[in-house]
Amino acid sequence: MSSLPSHWNKYCKTLKAFSHMPDKFNIFEDKIKAIITATENITSKIMNDDIVQTSLQNLLILRKNLVDKSSSTLTTEFTQYLRQAITNLDKMIQDKPNGNNMYKCIKVNTLFVLTSYLFGTMDKKIFKSLIDLNTKAHSINLIGTTVWYPEQFLQRHVPSLCASHGKLSQTMLKARQTYISNKKTSLHRDITNLHNSCNQWVLNMEELFSSQNHKLSATEMNLHTRTLLDGLELISTINYSLLTLINLHLSLGVPLSRNILMSLFEIINMMKSLQNAVSRNYNQIINSINMVIQHLIFQATSSIQDVKKSVMAEKNFANKRLDEFTCIVIAEQALKGTPTIDRNIAANIALSFVPNTTYIDDSYIKLGTILEKVQTLSNFIKSFEEYCNCAWILWHQNVIPIYYEQNFNTQLNVLKLRYFFMVLEDCAMLLHVTDKLYSMEKSQKFLMNMQNLMDEKLIKSTGQNIETNLRLHIHSHLQLDAINPFEMNMTKKLLLTIDTFRILTIYMCVVPSVEHYLSTMYYNLTTVVLSDWKTYGEMRQMANFKFNLKTVQDNLPTQTLEQGLDVLEIMRNIHIFVSKYLYNLNNQIFIEKSSNNKHLNSINIKHIANSIRTHGTGIMNTTVNFTYQFLKKKFFTFSQFMYDEHIKSRLIKDLRNFKETSPANNGMYHYKYAEKFNKGIKVLGLDDDGQSYLDLFRELISQIGNAMGYVRMIRSGGRHCCSDATVFLSNLENTASFKDLCIDNKLGSKTINASENLDHNINDLISNFIQGTEYFKLLVDVFAPVFRNPKNVHLKNFYIIVPPLTLNFIEHMILSKDKMTKKNKVGAAFTDDGFAMGVAYILKLLDQDCNFESLHWFESVWKHIQDERNLVEDQKNKGSVQLQQALALTEKKLKTVEQEYKLLYYSLTSARIFFR
């Protein structure tokens, strides 16, 4: 009500501004003047906030005509009623501080002022009791649920009495501020208590009313009555607490924090859960109330009949106590009919005229309690719905978006959304009533706004969250931060399970909306990067598997023109390529060693095939020729290393030691010789990067192996390209000659020339696909005579350096793989099969495969690892805790070394097959 005058004043100012330009708004000037006169009249008589005071002043003037000065009996009745009402309320507000008692306090205050003006009497004792009542009500903030303050009302209309009680407003204001500060600290505890009370009441309701199909006994009626009245008391308390908190913040200008708002939403959920429980058991509750009311009326009429019999027992009661007897009869007759509010009030009034001495013991109090229960139960459904009605949130619409932003994202129980939609329905129903009265469409606009808000804050957010969940699931093989599955999965699954939401006539379906969002997203992102079609296809399948969401197929092409690095680019920079990329033998893929970007480039057979398709198959021979030129340079460096005196002398020494100790070691090259060779090479010095000469020699062999791996990939890519090109040929062995067919059909010379070119291309494709070119054999044949020439006798001991090289390679790979899990990934790698390919190629060129096998090197490695394990096992049963920890680390290291040697053994064995 406090905002009505301010808005009215704005309206009046706007109206006066329009009065100066009536032609602009197509309004007659006399009508404008009539409207302004009417508004001024309303302002002077209603909006100046003096309606009550004017009425009271008029009452003083007309009091002589309305009230006889000798009407002391009426004055006494009013006074006694005020005393009794204040006494009763004093006890009730402490026992049951709810909204009903709040309005009773307001009525007593207004009745006191009316009595003062009506009879001209101001009882100071009653006034003092009234002030004490208001103070107690404020101490529990009973009257704070409204914007009407009794202390202001009393100070304005009975200022003479208020002057003797100091500044009431300041006292009451302080009480309200204290209440707010206390509420902030105790709100969480209060909500927990309310939660427990609501859950307990709902369980009791379901237990009592869910399966009721028989007549109730007296005990069951008492239990039902107590449960229903407890529920009404509970919802009244919740309603009172909610409105108290909101209106006090508004009246005092204290902003609501987000925590308090979340608590208010919790209270609203409680209210709607109670309303939902009553709705579920509506029929059973109505039946129960009917039976209980009949039972209570029977008790009341029986009690009245007992009083009636006691009156009739006296002699001459018809002369002495006729009025009392008549009132008893009226009350009895009123209760025998339908239990309406009017009959209940009539019975109460009739019984109030019967003196207390007439009643037996405390029958009057019992009668009053029974009649109050009858009236409460008669209005149970209506009262419950009024308490649960949250249409007041219509004037606080700015908090609705906060509900979707905060509450939903932090709550697992998405079912509470339905309770909030019931609140929005209350608002829409209120607007619907006003629409009927004033022919407006406010309710539809409100519903549309709520629908848009739902789409934006809830449904769209759900689609985005599900997309994120699917994306994280598809990329779970990457190193991702840990996520809480209950936040990501369960909440969204619950929301999709609910699917359909309704606010009156507005329906919103979650599943179709999310499916449309995902379909649109998959299509748009696939059109941007066609190479991601597989990822979004997997996400589409995962959406169906995890959330049962069926998206629309985009039907976009699944091919890609990606070809990575071009063959020509690699061919021209073969020396850079073999040093910057690592080869994987099994997958036939090259992976970049390191990069300044967040990703590493890779080259596989598909890339090579696409590149060959672009440049033609002739590029294959050119590439192999470039590789031959590169290998010539690398073999020159290789020869220089093997010719070095330090290397030659060490190899001769190791060969002599092997021949001498071979019988004792079962013909195996001893592991310690390889370790000693490695250490000896390191003594010769290190380069600027801390690498020994053996490290550099290993890298040289890896680069040679990478070049051979590239040649193998070129051949595989060419066959892949030819396979794609020959897919339209029905038979690769017996292909018909198009030239002969054209000659037989006597076609033109140009057609014959074209058919001849076609035959040539087909034959070229078939020869490349079926026969192919053995590039490995060519590269072996071209270098083998030079390597086996007696002039290069210094190369004959290469097979002796292979064991130290493998030991050096294993140490390098273990260190590289350890760096994969570290932040600084410089030097990190997980594959380098170029080394195995290079060793196999050089052994073939030197024809030293049998010589290398005679070393039985890998058998020596397995024996060394087993000996180390036996040594660890012998020491496990003795020693300190520190020794046991050291042994565990040693055992783990041995396992890693064994795994790396096995991988090298398999790779080397596979690579040697290429050259047999």
mmCIF file of N, CA and C in Angstrom, residues 98 194 198 201 228-241 267-268 270-275 380 383-389:
data_model
loop_
_atom_site.group_PDB
_atom_site.id
_atom_site.type_symbol
_atom_site.label_atom_id
_atom_site.label_comp_id
_atom_site.label_asym_id
_atom_site.label_seq_id
_atom_site.Cartn_x
_atom_site.Cartn_y
_atom_site.Cartn_z
ATOM 1 N N ASN A 98 1.573 -17.392 14.838
ATOM 2 C CA ASN A 98 1.296 -17.556 13.416
ATOM 3 C C ASN A 98 0.557 -16.354 12.849
ATOM 4 N N LEU A 194 12.686 -27.061 9.981
ATOM 5 C CA LEU A 194 11.474 -27.061 9.155
ATOM 6 C C LEU A 194 11.462 -28.258 8.204
ATOM 7 N N CYS A 198 8.506 -30.935 8.125
ATOM 8 C CA CYS A 198 7.711 -31.152 6.897
ATOM 9 C C CYS A 198 7.779 -32.615 6.456
ATOM 10 N N TRP A 201 5.645 -34.744 8.744
ATOM 11 C CA TRP A 201 4.205 -34.563 8.534
ATOM 12 C C TRP A 201 3.739 -35.234 7.244
ATOM 13 N N LEU A 228 -4.151 -33.159 10.792
ATOM 14 C CA LEU A 228 -4.565 -32.062 9.911
ATOM 15 C C LEU A 228 -4.304 -30.705 10.543
ATOM 16 N N LEU A 229 -4.610 -30.566 11.824
ATOM 17 C CA LEU A 229 -4.370 -29.285 12.498
ATOM 18 C C LEU A 229 -2.882 -29.000 12.638
ATOM 19 N N ASP A 230 -2.089 -30.047 12.853
ATOM 20 C CA ASP A 230 -0.632 -29.854 12.900
ATOM 21 C C ASP A 230 -0.114 -29.370 11.556
ATOM 22 N N GLY A 231 -0.649 -29.945 10.474
ATOM 23 C CA GLY A 231 -0.228 -29.507 9.145
ATOM 24 C C GLY A 231 -0.606 -28.073 8.873
ATOM 25 N N LEU A 232 -1.817 -27.696 9.282
ATOM 26 C CA LEU A 232 -2.250 -26.307 9.095
ATOM 27 C C LEU A 232 -1.393 -25.359 9.914
ATOM 28 N N GLU A 233 -1.068 -25.782 11.119
ATOM 29 C CA GLU A 233 -0.198 -24.969 11.970
ATOM 30 C C GLU A 233 1.205 -24.856 11.362
ATOM 31 N N LEU A 234 1.688 -25.964 10.793
ATOM 32 C CA LEU A 234 3.029 -25.966 10.191
ATOM 33 C C LEU A 234 3.090 -25.054 8.976
ATOM 34 N N ILE A 235 2.116 -25.163 8.061
ATOM 35 C CA ILE A 235 2.140 -24.327 6.864
ATOM 36 C C ILE A 235 1.917 -22.867 7.220
ATOM 37 N N SER A 236 1.099 -22.625 8.278
ATOM 38 C CA SER A 236 0.893 -21.251 8.735
ATOM 39 C C SER A 236 2.195 -20.664 9.268
ATOM 40 N N THR A 237 2.955 -21.486 10.005
ATOM 41 C CA THR A 237 4.243 -21.031 10.539
ATOM 42 C C THR A 237 5.234 -20.740 9.417
ATOM 43 N N ILE A 238 5.270 -21.624 8.406
ATOM 44 C CA ILE A 238 6.198 -21.416 7.287
ATOM 45 C C ILE A 238 5.829 -20.152 6.521
ATOM 46 N N ASN A 239 4.536 -19.984 6.247
ATOM 47 C CA ASN A 239 4.072 -18.790 5.542
ATOM 48 C C ASN A 239 4.409 -17.529 6.323
ATOM 49 N N TYR A 240 4.171 -17.585 7.617
ATOM 50 C CA TYR A 240 4.460 -16.451 8.492
ATOM 51 C C TYR A 240 5.949 -16.128 8.493
ATOM 52 N N SER A 241 6.806 -17.160 8.602
ATOM 53 C CA SER A 241 8.257 -16.946 8.629
ATOM 54 C C SER A 241 8.744 -16.333 7.324
ATOM 55 N N ILE A 267 12.413 -22.692 1.588
ATOM 56 C CA ILE A 267 11.145 -22.597 2.318
ATOM 57 C C ILE A 267 9.970 -22.742 1.356
ATOM 58 N N ILE A 268 10.087 -22.124 0.171
ATOM 59 C CA ILE A 268 9.024 -22.245 -0.835
ATOM 60 C C ILE A 268 8.852 -23.700 -1.255
ATOM 61 N N MET A 270 9.413 -26.285 0.530
ATOM 62 C CA MET A 270 8.721 -26.979 1.625
ATOM 63 C C MET A 270 7.214 -26.733 1.543
ATOM 64 N N MET A 271 6.843 -25.487 1.322
ATOM 65 C CA MET A 271 5.422 -25.153 1.252
ATOM 66 C C MET A 271 4.736 -25.943 0.131
ATOM 67 N N LYS A 272 5.372 -25.989 -1.019
ATOM 68 C CA LYS A 272 4.757 -26.673 -2.155
ATOM 69 C C LYS A 272 4.774 -28.191 -1.984
ATOM 70 N N SER A 273 5.760 -28.706 -1.276
ATOM 71 C CA SER A 273 5.759 -30.152 -1.011
ATOM 72 C C SER A 273 4.594 -30.523 -0.103
ATOM 73 N N LEU A 274 4.281 -29.647 0.882
ATOM 74 C CA LEU A 274 3.118 -29.892 1.732
ATOM 75 C C LEU A 274 1.828 -29.790 0.934
ATOM 76 N N GLN A 275 1.750 -28.795 0.055
ATOM 77 C CA GLN A 275 0.560 -28.646 -0.788
ATOM 78 C C GLN A 275 0.390 -29.859 -1.705
ATOM 79 N N PHE A 380 -10.388 -26.161 6.001
ATOM 80 C CA PHE A 380 -9.021 -26.685 5.945
ATOM 81 C C PHE A 380 -8.408 -26.540 4.555
ATOM 82 N N SER A 383 -7.969 -22.837 3.561
ATOM 83 C CA SER A 383 -6.912 -22.198 4.347
ATOM 84 C C SER A 383 -5.539 -22.711 3.935
ATOM 85 N N PHE A 384 -5.434 -24.010 3.702
ATOM 86 C CA PHE A 384 -4.143 -24.594 3.325
ATOM 87 C C PHE A 384 -3.666 -24.021 1.998
ATOM 88 N N GLU A 385 -4.579 -23.892 1.032
ATOM 89 C CA GLU A 385 -4.202 -23.349 -0.276
ATOM 90 C C GLU A 385 -3.818 -21.873 -0.171
ATOM 91 N N GLU A 386 -4.492 -21.141 0.701
ATOM 92 C CA GLU A 386 -4.152 -19.734 0.878
ATOM 93 C C GLU A 386 -2.750 -19.581 1.471
ATOM 94 N N TYR A 387 -2.437 -20.421 2.461
ATOM 95 C CA TYR A 387 -1.106 -20.357 3.053
ATOM 96 C C TYR A 387 -0.028 -20.759 2.044
ATOM 97 N N CYS A 388 -0.357 -21.701 1.165
ATOM 98 C CA CYS A 388 0.628 -22.188 0.186
ATOM 99 C C CYS A 388 0.729 -21.298 -1.045
ATOM 100 N N ASN A 389 -0.191 -20.380 -1.210
ATOM 101 C CA ASN A 389 -0.190 -19.516 -2.388
ATOM 102 C C ASN A 389 0.998 -18.556 -2.329
#
